[in-house]
Amino acid sequence: MTDTDTELRVNKIRSGTVIDHVTAGEALHVLAILGIDGTGGETVSLGMNVPSKRLGKKDVVKVESRELSQGELDVLSLIAPDATINIIREYEVVEKNRVTRPAEVVGILQCPNRECITNAGEPVDTDFSVLDDGVRCEYCETIIRDDLTAHIDV
Ligand SMILES: [Zn+2]
């Protein structure tokens, strides 16, 4: 039996997304990426430091009635590179994908450089290239290495 089978059995959701194999300790950052802070009425279940054969410990995030955009998946992959995304409809897993590390992340992160054109009130989406150890703004070349979630534009 896989970790996912166990998790889904314990607490099934009717429809939505189960983000499994999240790096332990990152569950709250995943919620930040999704823009979920508890005020939107979403039903969310979190498992933190759940035993996992593959990872030792993992976090699991279940969000009802919500699927993820590609931009959200791209940022998610940077903080939880082992995550699996399970799309649930009528209690069944209809789709299951590993996240993949993108070459670039468009429109989710905010550039920390106040002088950057993406912060000038122009209708320009942010665009960061993904490096081995961070991301780099394509407009002003500012590099973000730590705490990506602090730069999420929600
Ligand atoms: Zn920039």
mmCIF file of C-alpha atoms and ligand atoms in Angstrom:
data_model
loop_
_atom_site.group_PDB
_atom_site.id
_atom_site.type_symbol
_atom_site.label_atom_id
_atom_site.label_comp_id
_atom_site.label_asym_id
_atom_site.label_seq_id
_atom_site.Cartn_x
_atom_site.Cartn_y
_atom_site.Cartn_z
ATOM 1 C CA MET A 1 0.000 0.000 0.000
ATOM 2 C CA THR A 2 1.331 3.432 -0.846
ATOM 3 C CA ASP A 3 1.320 6.420 1.451
ATOM 4 C CA THR A 4 -1.357 8.027 -0.666
ATOM 5 C CA ASP A 5 -3.736 5.095 -0.348
ATOM 6 C CA THR A 6 -3.515 5.314 3.415
ATOM 7 C CA GLU A 7 -4.007 9.065 3.497
ATOM 8 C CA LEU A 8 -6.974 9.093 1.177
ATOM 9 C CA ARG A 9 -8.711 6.371 3.138
ATOM 10 C CA VAL A 10 -8.353 8.192 6.432
ATOM 11 C CA ASN A 11 -10.003 11.382 5.318
ATOM 12 C CA LYS A 12 -11.599 11.398 1.892
ATOM 13 C CA ILE A 13 -12.751 14.548 0.245
ATOM 14 C CA ARG A 14 -15.535 14.664 -2.292
ATOM 15 C CA SER A 15 -13.885 16.877 -4.837
ATOM 16 C CA GLY A 16 -10.838 19.066 -4.871
ATOM 17 C CA THR A 17 -7.118 18.524 -4.606
ATOM 18 C CA VAL A 18 -4.928 16.456 -2.321
ATOM 19 C CA ILE A 19 -1.351 17.675 -2.341
ATOM 20 C CA ASP A 20 0.627 14.755 -0.990
ATOM 21 C CA HIS A 21 4.331 14.241 -0.268
ATOM 22 C CA VAL A 22 4.803 17.890 0.615
ATOM 23 C CA THR A 23 8.197 18.493 2.214
ATOM 24 C CA ALA A 24 7.627 18.274 5.994
ATOM 25 C CA GLY A 25 7.159 21.733 7.460
ATOM 26 C CA GLU A 26 5.969 23.350 4.214
ATOM 27 C CA ALA A 27 2.198 22.815 4.532
ATOM 28 C CA LEU A 28 1.507 26.377 5.658
ATOM 29 C CA HIS A 29 3.619 27.725 2.811
ATOM 30 C CA VAL A 30 1.556 25.637 0.417
ATOM 31 C CA LEU A 31 -1.558 27.356 1.766
ATOM 32 C CA ALA A 32 0.144 30.716 1.243
ATOM 33 C CA ILE A 33 0.841 29.796 -2.389
ATOM 34 C CA LEU A 34 -2.825 28.939 -2.836
ATOM 35 C CA GLY A 35 -3.847 32.214 -1.226
ATOM 36 C CA ILE A 36 -5.714 30.367 1.518
ATOM 37 C CA ASP A 37 -5.712 32.129 4.878
ATOM 38 C CA GLY A 38 -8.956 30.823 6.344
ATOM 39 C CA THR A 39 -11.055 33.841 5.416
ATOM 40 C CA GLY A 40 -12.287 32.466 2.075
ATOM 41 C CA GLY A 41 -14.422 29.697 3.535
ATOM 42 C CA GLU A 42 -12.477 26.848 1.920
ATOM 43 C CA THR A 43 -12.535 23.475 3.661
ATOM 44 C CA VAL A 44 -8.899 22.534 4.188
ATOM 45 C CA SER A 45 -7.337 19.586 6.022
ATOM 46 C CA LEU A 46 -3.671 19.527 6.903
ATOM 47 C CA GLY A 47 -1.472 16.638 7.909
ATOM 48 C CA MET A 48 1.902 17.661 9.256
ATOM 49 C CA ASN A 49 4.870 15.382 9.882
ATOM 50 C CA VAL A 50 2.917 12.356 8.709
ATOM 51 C CA PRO A 51 5.114 9.224 8.480
ATOM 52 C CA SER A 52 6.060 8.496 4.865
ATOM 53 C CA LYS A 53 7.956 5.576 3.394
ATOM 54 C CA ARG A 54 9.418 7.712 0.651
ATOM 55 C CA LEU A 55 10.251 10.896 2.566
ATOM 56 C CA GLY A 56 10.470 9.810 6.214
ATOM 57 C CA LYS A 57 8.056 12.574 7.147
ATOM 58 C CA LYS A 58 5.762 14.576 4.941
ATOM 59 C CA ASP A 59 2.953 17.086 5.025
ATOM 60 C CA VAL A 60 -0.369 16.576 3.262
ATOM 61 C CA VAL A 61 -2.746 19.371 2.245
ATOM 62 C CA LYS A 62 -6.332 18.676 1.167
ATOM 63 C CA VAL A 63 -8.404 21.449 -0.296
ATOM 64 C CA GLU A 64 -12.028 20.860 -1.154
ATOM 65 C CA SER A 65 -13.607 22.206 -4.329
ATOM 66 C CA ARG A 66 -10.377 23.676 -5.606
ATOM 67 C CA GLU A 67 -7.919 22.772 -8.342
ATOM 68 C CA LEU A 68 -4.545 24.420 -8.825
ATOM 69 C CA SER A 69 -3.430 26.725 -11.599
ATOM 70 C CA GLN A 70 -0.201 26.034 -13.470
ATOM 71 C CA GLY A 71 1.382 29.080 -11.826
ATOM 72 C CA GLU A 72 0.521 27.756 -8.377
ATOM 73 C CA LEU A 73 1.932 24.342 -9.304
ATOM 74 C CA ASP A 74 5.140 25.945 -10.548
ATOM 75 C CA VAL A 75 5.801 27.754 -7.273
ATOM 76 C CA LEU A 76 4.697 24.727 -5.272
ATOM 77 C CA SER A 77 7.315 22.611 -7.049
ATOM 78 C CA LEU A 78 10.042 24.943 -5.813
ATOM 79 C CA ILE A 79 9.215 24.469 -2.110
ATOM 80 C CA ALA A 80 7.902 20.879 -2.332
ATOM 81 C CA PRO A 81 9.780 19.162 -5.170
ATOM 82 C CA ASP A 82 8.482 15.692 -4.244
ATOM 83 C CA ALA A 83 4.822 16.681 -4.072
ATOM 84 C CA THR A 84 2.134 14.675 -5.833
ATOM 85 C CA ILE A 85 -1.066 16.374 -6.925
ATOM 86 C CA ASN A 86 -4.205 14.228 -6.723
ATOM 87 C CA ILE A 87 -7.320 15.623 -8.355
ATOM 88 C CA ILE A 88 -10.437 14.212 -6.661
ATOM 89 C CA ARG A 89 -13.905 14.035 -8.135
ATOM 90 C CA GLU A 90 -16.741 12.193 -6.395
ATOM 91 C CA TYR A 91 -14.279 10.688 -3.894
ATOM 92 C CA GLU A 92 -12.141 9.128 -6.632
ATOM 93 C CA VAL A 93 -8.646 10.119 -7.701
ATOM 94 C CA VAL A 94 -9.166 11.051 -11.356
ATOM 95 C CA GLU A 95 -5.698 12.422 -11.942
ATOM 96 C CA LYS A 96 -2.388 12.078 -10.165
ATOM 97 C CA ASN A 97 0.763 13.947 -11.124
ATOM 98 C CA ARG A 98 4.174 14.664 -9.682
ATOM 99 C CA VAL A 99 5.084 18.329 -9.740
ATOM 100 C CA THR A 100 7.835 19.232 -12.161
ATOM 101 C CA ARG A 101 10.382 21.959 -11.705
ATOM 102 C CA PRO A 102 9.571 24.660 -14.241
ATOM 103 C CA ALA A 103 12.111 26.662 -16.260
ATOM 104 C CA GLU A 104 10.319 29.846 -15.270
ATOM 105 C CA VAL A 105 7.591 31.102 -12.953
ATOM 106 C CA VAL A 106 5.273 33.717 -14.376
ATOM 107 C CA GLY A 107 2.922 35.963 -12.437
ATOM 108 C CA ILE A 108 2.946 34.441 -8.949
ATOM 109 C CA LEU A 109 6.024 35.854 -7.272
ATOM 110 C CA GLN A 110 6.598 39.532 -6.658
ATOM 111 C CA CYS A 111 9.989 41.050 -7.398
ATOM 112 C CA PRO A 112 11.636 42.388 -4.202
ATOM 113 C CA ASN A 113 13.294 45.201 -6.177
ATOM 114 C CA ARG A 114 11.042 48.265 -5.846
ATOM 115 C CA GLU A 115 12.637 49.797 -8.941
ATOM 116 C CA CYS A 116 11.719 46.771 -11.072
ATOM 117 C CA ILE A 117 9.320 47.465 -13.940
ATOM 118 C CA THR A 118 7.008 44.777 -12.524
ATOM 119 C CA ASN A 119 6.503 47.020 -9.458
ATOM 120 C CA ALA A 120 5.917 50.210 -11.442
ATOM 121 C CA GLY A 121 2.169 49.795 -11.852
ATOM 122 C CA GLU A 122 2.607 48.701 -15.466
ATOM 123 C CA PRO A 123 0.552 45.755 -16.693
ATOM 124 C CA VAL A 124 3.611 43.491 -16.729
ATOM 125 C CA ASP A 125 3.542 39.977 -15.252
ATOM 126 C CA THR A 126 6.540 39.033 -13.167
ATOM 127 C CA ASP A 127 8.770 36.448 -14.815
ATOM 128 C CA PHE A 128 11.432 34.573 -12.877
ATOM 129 C CA SER A 129 13.852 31.998 -14.283
ATOM 130 C CA VAL A 130 14.413 29.034 -12.044
ATOM 131 C CA LEU A 131 18.030 28.523 -10.968
ATOM 132 C CA ASP A 132 19.506 25.620 -9.036
ATOM 133 C CA ASP A 133 19.369 27.605 -5.802
ATOM 134 C CA GLY A 134 16.727 30.249 -6.338
ATOM 135 C CA VAL A 135 14.903 32.284 -8.955
ATOM 136 C CA ARG A 136 15.996 35.318 -10.988
ATOM 137 C CA CYS A 137 13.827 38.192 -12.202
ATOM 138 C CA GLU A 138 13.957 38.339 -15.999
ATOM 139 C CA TYR A 139 13.520 42.127 -15.933
ATOM 140 C CA CYS A 140 15.998 43.372 -13.321
ATOM 141 C CA GLU A 141 18.020 40.200 -12.576
ATOM 142 C CA THR A 142 17.274 40.336 -8.848
ATOM 143 C CA ILE A 143 17.763 36.869 -7.373
ATOM 144 C CA ILE A 144 15.572 35.413 -4.615
ATOM 145 C CA ARG A 145 17.257 32.500 -2.849
ATOM 146 C CA ASP A 146 15.470 32.083 0.469
ATOM 147 C CA ASP A 147 11.926 32.174 1.645
ATOM 148 C CA LEU A 148 10.208 32.232 -1.736
ATOM 149 C CA THR A 149 6.825 32.197 -0.084
ATOM 150 C CA ALA A 150 7.465 35.645 1.410
ATOM 151 C CA HIS A 151 7.480 36.928 -2.164
ATOM 152 C CA ILE A 152 4.189 35.462 -3.269
ATOM 153 C CA ASP A 153 1.946 38.082 -4.765
ATOM 154 C CA VAL A 154 -1.562 37.325 -3.489
HETATM 155 ZN ZN ZN B 1 12.604 42.521 -10.977
#
